[in-house]
PDB file of C-alpha atoms in Angstrom:
ATOM      1  CA  MET A  14    -254.078  98.135  84.820  1.00  0.00           C
ATOM      2  CA  SER A  15    -251.716  98.516  87.771  1.00  0.00           C
ATOM      3  CA  LEU A  16    -248.458 100.435  87.734  1.00  0.00           C
ATOM      4  CA  ASN A  17    -246.489  97.197  87.958  1.00  0.00           C
ATOM      5  CA  GLU A  18    -248.232  95.828  84.851  1.00  0.00           C
ATOM      6  CA  VAL A  19    -247.373  99.017  82.950  1.00  0.00           C
ATOM      7  CA  LEU A  20    -243.748  98.801  84.065  1.00  0.00           C
ATOM      8  CA  LEU A  21    -243.551  95.157  83.024  1.00  0.00           C
ATOM      9  CA  ARG A  22    -244.726  96.149  79.544  1.00  0.00           C
ATOM     10  CA  VAL A  23    -242.041  98.826  79.360  1.00  0.00           C
ATOM     11  CA  ASP A  24    -239.543  96.226  80.581  1.00  0.00           C
ATOM     12  CA  ARG A  25    -240.348  94.009  77.616  1.00  0.00           C
ATOM     13  CA  LEU A  26    -238.993  96.734  75.354  1.00  0.00           C
ATOM     14  CA  ALA A  27    -235.971  97.579  77.494  1.00  0.00           C
ATOM     15  CA  ALA A  28    -234.973  94.192  78.895  1.00  0.00           C
ATOM     16  CA  GLY A  29    -234.727  91.808  75.992  1.00  0.00           C
ATOM     17  CA  ARG A  30    -234.075  88.140  76.705  1.00  0.00           C
ATOM     18  CA  GLN A  31    -233.206  88.678  80.353  1.00  0.00           C
ATOM     19  CA  ARG A  32    -236.471  90.388  81.276  1.00  0.00           C
ATOM     20  CA  ASP A  33    -237.490  87.621  83.682  1.00  0.00           C
ATOM     21  CA  VAL A  34    -234.166  87.320  85.551  1.00  0.00           C
ATOM     22  CA  ARG A  35    -234.471  88.730  89.020  1.00  0.00           C
ATOM     23  CA  VAL A  36    -232.103  88.711  91.968  1.00  0.00           C
ATOM     24  CA  PRO A  37    -233.292  88.177  95.547  1.00  0.00           C
ATOM     25  CA  ALA A  38    -234.538  91.210  97.438  1.00  0.00           C
ATOM     26  CA  ILE A  39    -231.838  93.644  98.415  1.00  0.00           C
ATOM     27  CA  ALA A  40    -231.703  93.626 102.202  1.00  0.00           C
ATOM     28  CA  ASP A  41    -228.131  94.829 102.672  1.00  0.00           C
ATOM     29  CA  PRO A  42    -228.271  98.401 104.064  1.00  0.00           C
ATOM     30  CA  THR A  43    -224.944  99.206 102.392  1.00  0.00           C
ATOM     31  CA  LEU A  44    -226.426  98.359  98.991  1.00  0.00           C
ATOM     32  CA  ARG A  45    -229.448 100.495  99.741  1.00  0.00           C
ATOM     33  CA  ARG A  46    -227.107 103.369 100.574  1.00  0.00           C
ATOM     34  CA  ASP A  47    -225.209 102.779  97.319  1.00  0.00           C
ATOM     35  CA  TRP A  48    -228.472 102.962  95.375  1.00  0.00           C
ATOM     36  CA  LEU A  49    -229.351 106.181  97.181  1.00  0.00           C
ATOM     37  CA  VAL A  50    -226.018 107.665  96.088  1.00  0.00           C
ATOM     38  CA  VAL A  51    -226.674 106.493  92.507  1.00  0.00           C
ATOM     39  CA  ARG A  52    -230.112 108.145  92.563  1.00  0.00           C
ATOM     40  CA  VAL A  53    -228.643 111.388  93.917  1.00  0.00           C
ATOM     41  CA  LEU A  54    -225.927 111.407  91.241  1.00  0.00           C
ATOM     42  CA  LEU A  55    -228.494 110.766  88.513  1.00  0.00           C
ATOM     43  CA  GLY A  56    -230.632 113.560  89.938  1.00  0.00           C
ATOM     44  CA  ILE A  57    -227.668 115.932  89.782  1.00  0.00           C
ATOM     45  CA  ALA A  58    -227.003 114.813  86.198  1.00  0.00           C
ATOM     46  CA  MET A  59    -230.659 115.460  85.373  1.00  0.00           C
ATOM     47  CA  MET A  60    -230.445 118.962  86.892  1.00  0.00           C
ATOM     48  CA  LEU A  61    -227.264 119.535  84.907  1.00  0.00           C
ATOM     49  CA  GLY A  62    -229.113 118.582  81.727  1.00  0.00           C
ATOM     50  CA  VAL A  63    -232.062 120.836  82.515  1.00  0.00           C
ATOM     51  CA  SER A  64    -229.701 123.709  83.321  1.00  0.00           C
ATOM     52  CA  ALA A  65    -227.902 123.172  79.981  1.00  0.00           C
ATOM     53  CA  ILE A  66    -231.202 123.580  78.161  1.00  0.00           C
ATOM     54  CA  GLY A  67    -231.966 126.615  80.312  1.00  0.00           C
ATOM     55  CA  ILE A  68    -228.606 128.230  79.566  1.00  0.00           C
ATOM     56  CA  ALA A  69    -228.975 127.565  75.837  1.00  0.00           C
ATOM     57  CA  PHE A  70    -232.483 129.047  75.903  1.00  0.00           C
ATOM     58  CA  TRP A  71    -231.338 132.091  77.902  1.00  0.00           C
ATOM     59  CA  LEU A  72    -228.399 132.722  75.555  1.00  0.00           C
ATOM     60  CA  THR A  73    -230.711 132.401  72.553  1.00  0.00           C
ATOM     61  CA  MET A  74    -233.105 134.920  74.099  1.00  0.00           C
ATOM     62  CA  GLN A  75    -230.142 137.268  74.595  1.00  0.00           C
ATOM     63  CA  GLY A  76    -229.425 137.143  70.869  1.00  0.00           C
ATOM     64  CA  MET A  77    -226.569 134.628  70.980  1.00  0.00           C
ATOM     65  CA  ALA A  78    -228.180 131.728  69.162  1.00  0.00           C
ATOM     66  CA  GLU A  79    -226.654 128.428  70.167  1.00  0.00           C
ATOM     67  CA  PRO A  80    -225.760 125.991  67.363  1.00  0.00           C
ATOM     68  CA  LEU A  81    -227.894 122.914  66.730  1.00  0.00           C
ATOM     69  CA  PRO A  82    -225.358 120.494  68.322  1.00  0.00           C
ATOM     70  CA  VAL A  83    -225.840 122.255  71.676  1.00  0.00           C
ATOM     71  CA  TRP A  84    -229.605 121.746  71.563  1.00  0.00           C
ATOM     72  CA  MET A  85    -229.357 118.172  70.286  1.00  0.00           C
ATOM     73  CA  ARG A  86    -226.799 117.167  72.891  1.00  0.00           C
ATOM     74  CA  SER A  87    -228.809 118.761  75.703  1.00  0.00           C
ATOM     75  CA  VAL A  88    -232.055 117.037  74.794  1.00  0.00           C
ATOM     76  CA  VAL A  89    -230.460 113.648  74.052  1.00  0.00           C
ATOM     77  CA  VAL A  90    -228.436 113.580  77.263  1.00  0.00           C
ATOM     78  CA  LEU A  91    -231.483 114.602  79.275  1.00  0.00           C
ATOM     79  CA  GLY A  92    -233.426 111.705  77.747  1.00  0.00           C
ATOM     80  CA  LEU A  93    -230.594 109.242  78.322  1.00  0.00           C
ATOM     81  CA  THR A  94    -230.265 110.337  81.943  1.00  0.00           C
ATOM     82  CA  GLY A  95    -233.986 109.800  82.372  1.00  0.00           C
ATOM     83  CA  GLY A  96    -233.567 106.312  80.948  1.00  0.00           C
ATOM     84  CA  LEU A  97    -230.794 105.608  83.436  1.00  0.00           C
ATOM     85  CA  GLY A  98    -233.119 106.792  86.174  1.00  0.00           C
ATOM     86  CA  TYR A  99    -235.683 104.216  85.055  1.00  0.00           C
ATOM     87  CA  PHE A 100    -233.013 101.522  84.936  1.00  0.00           C
ATOM     88  CA  SER A 101    -231.863 102.393  88.459  1.00  0.00           C
ATOM     89  CA  PHE A 102    -235.453 102.239  89.701  1.00  0.00           C
ATOM     90  CA  ARG A 103    -235.929  98.772  88.211  1.00  0.00           C
ATOM     91  CA  ALA A 104    -232.453  97.539  89.220  1.00  0.00           C
ATOM     92  CA  GLU A 105    -233.070  98.491  92.822  1.00  0.00           C
ATOM     93  CA  GLN A 106    -236.189  96.326  92.660  1.00  0.00           C
ATOM     94  CA  GLY A 107    -233.945  93.410  91.742  1.00  0.00           C
ATOM     95  CA  TRP A 108    -234.186  93.255  87.953  1.00  0.00           C
ATOM     96  CA  TYR A 109    -230.864  91.993  86.618  1.00  0.00           C
ATOM     97  CA  TRP A 110    -231.355  93.402  83.112  1.00  0.00           C
ATOM     98  CA  ALA A 111    -231.658  96.951  84.475  1.00  0.00           C
ATOM     99  CA  TYR A 112    -228.474  96.628  86.510  1.00  0.00           C
ATOM    100  CA  ALA A 113    -226.586  95.187  83.520  1.00  0.00           C
ATOM    101  CA  ARG A 114    -227.704  98.019  81.241  1.00  0.00           C
ATOM    102  CA  MET A 115    -226.814 100.615  83.836  1.00  0.00           C
ATOM    103  CA  ARG A 116    -223.306  99.196  84.151  1.00  0.00           C
ATOM    104  CA  VAL A 117    -222.765  99.398  80.403  1.00  0.00           C
ATOM    105  CA  PHE A 118    -224.314 102.822  79.854  1.00  0.00           C
ATOM    106  CA  ALA A 119    -222.640 104.386  82.894  1.00  0.00           C
ATOM    107  CA  PHE A 120    -219.306 103.833  81.134  1.00  0.00           C
ATOM    108  CA  VAL A 121    -220.376 104.302  77.502  1.00  0.00           C
ATOM    109  CA  PHE A 122    -222.102 107.674  77.998  1.00  0.00           C
ATOM    110  CA  PRO A 123    -219.087 109.420  79.550  1.00  0.00           C
ATOM    111  CA  CYS A 124    -216.729 108.018  76.910  1.00  0.00           C
ATOM    112  CA  VAL A 125    -218.920 109.369  74.105  1.00  0.00           C
ATOM    113  CA  THR A 126    -219.329 112.653  75.978  1.00  0.00           C
ATOM    114  CA  LEU A 127    -215.577 113.076  76.391  1.00  0.00           C
ATOM    115  CA  VAL A 128    -214.930 112.306  72.723  1.00  0.00           C
ATOM    116  CA  PHE A 129    -217.402 114.988  71.640  1.00  0.00           C
ATOM    117  CA  ALA A 130    -216.047 117.439  74.224  1.00  0.00           C
ATOM    118  CA  ALA A 131    -212.583 116.977  72.713  1.00  0.00           C
ATOM    119  CA  ILE A 132    -213.688 118.122  69.237  1.00  0.00           C
ATOM    120  CA  PRO A 133    -212.505 121.741  68.992  1.00  0.00           C
ATOM    121  CA  GLY A 134    -215.218 124.287  68.272  1.00  0.00           C
ATOM    122  CA  LEU A 135    -218.140 121.861  68.339  1.00  0.00           C
ATOM    123  CA  TYR A 136    -219.548 123.245  71.582  1.00  0.00           C
ATOM    124  CA  PRO A 137    -219.127 126.536  73.424  1.00  0.00           C
ATOM    125  CA  ALA A 138    -216.905 126.535  76.513  1.00  0.00           C
ATOM    126  CA  TRP A 139    -219.824 126.376  78.959  1.00  0.00           C
ATOM    127  CA  MET A 140    -221.164 123.239  77.234  1.00  0.00           C
ATOM    128  CA  THR A 141    -217.736 121.606  77.301  1.00  0.00           C
ATOM    129  CA  LEU A 142    -217.551 122.201  81.058  1.00  0.00           C
ATOM    130  CA  GLU A 143    -221.056 120.786  81.448  1.00  0.00           C
ATOM    131  CA  GLN A 144    -219.991 117.709  79.498  1.00  0.00           C
ATOM    132  CA  LEU A 145    -216.974 117.177  81.734  1.00  0.00           C
ATOM    133  CA  ALA A 146    -219.166 117.424  84.842  1.00  0.00           C
ATOM    134  CA  PHE A 147    -221.678 114.982  83.315  1.00  0.00           C
ATOM    135  CA  ALA A 148    -218.898 112.529  82.445  1.00  0.00           C
ATOM    136  CA  ALA A 149    -217.548 112.707  86.003  1.00  0.00           C
ATOM    137  CA  LEU A 150    -220.997 111.990  87.437  1.00  0.00           C
ATOM    138  CA  MET A 151    -221.580 109.038  85.120  1.00  0.00           C
ATOM    139  CA  LEU A 152    -218.143 107.563  85.783  1.00  0.00           C
ATOM    140  CA  THR A 153    -218.855 107.787  89.513  1.00  0.00           C
ATOM    141  CA  VAL A 154    -222.144 105.958  88.968  1.00  0.00           C
ATOM    142  CA  GLY A 155    -220.304 103.341  86.923  1.00  0.00           C
ATOM    143  CA  LEU A 156    -217.726 102.837  89.650  1.00  0.00           C
ATOM    144  CA  LEU A 157    -220.446 102.405  92.275  1.00  0.00           C
ATOM    145  CA  LEU A 158    -222.160  99.806  90.095  1.00  0.00           C
ATOM    146  CA  THR A 159    -218.981  97.769  89.714  1.00  0.00           C
ATOM    147  CA  THR A 160    -218.056  97.463  93.379  1.00  0.00           C
ATOM    148  CA  PRO A 161    -217.618  93.845  94.494  1.00  0.00           C
ATOM    149  CA  ARG A 162    -220.624  94.191  96.805  1.00  0.00           C
ATOM    150  CA  MET A 163    -222.881  95.359  93.955  1.00  0.00           C
ATOM    151  CA  ARG A 164    -221.605  92.712  91.519  1.00  0.00           C
ATOM    152  CA  ALA A 165    -222.147  89.990  94.137  1.00  0.00           C
ATOM    153  CA  ALA A 166    -225.724  91.128  94.709  1.00  0.00           C
ATOM    154  CA  TYR A 167    -226.515  91.115  90.975  1.00  0.00           C
ATOM    155  CA  ARG A 168    -225.230  87.746  89.889  1.00  0.00           C
ATOM    156  CA  ARG A 169    -227.302  86.274  87.109  1.00  0.00           C
ATOM    157  CA  ASP A 170    -227.385  82.835  88.711  1.00  0.00           C
ATOM    158  CA  ALA A 171    -228.607  84.178  92.066  1.00  0.00           C
TER     159      ALA A 171
END
């Protein structure tokens, strides 16, 4: 079984009804640069998530046990960022469903993050700062995905 066949099987779970909708190949160098920036931002978000787990682990080893919400948030956000990485990989290959999901999640994730960051006492100060940085990264990704150039390239009827 080839890698593409495996990815198509994963796509069946992630894509839903639009799994067969594909846009023409992306030849515009500006779009390729935009996707590079999106990948870099997602990589930074992934490193931020890994560092959050590392900080929580280090603080726990120092005797300052972090509450369960810190661990849950760190692991969940790391998984969601990984999912966005998969979506960006598939969207850059021209899959409309991946681009559409990225656009939605790039705005939903930071909104949820900011709501939780605003709850007093739920997270320690370092985690709140990490959440603000994560939200800024995701909002930047969302803004890149909604540029007129990107929306024109990912029209469903294309």
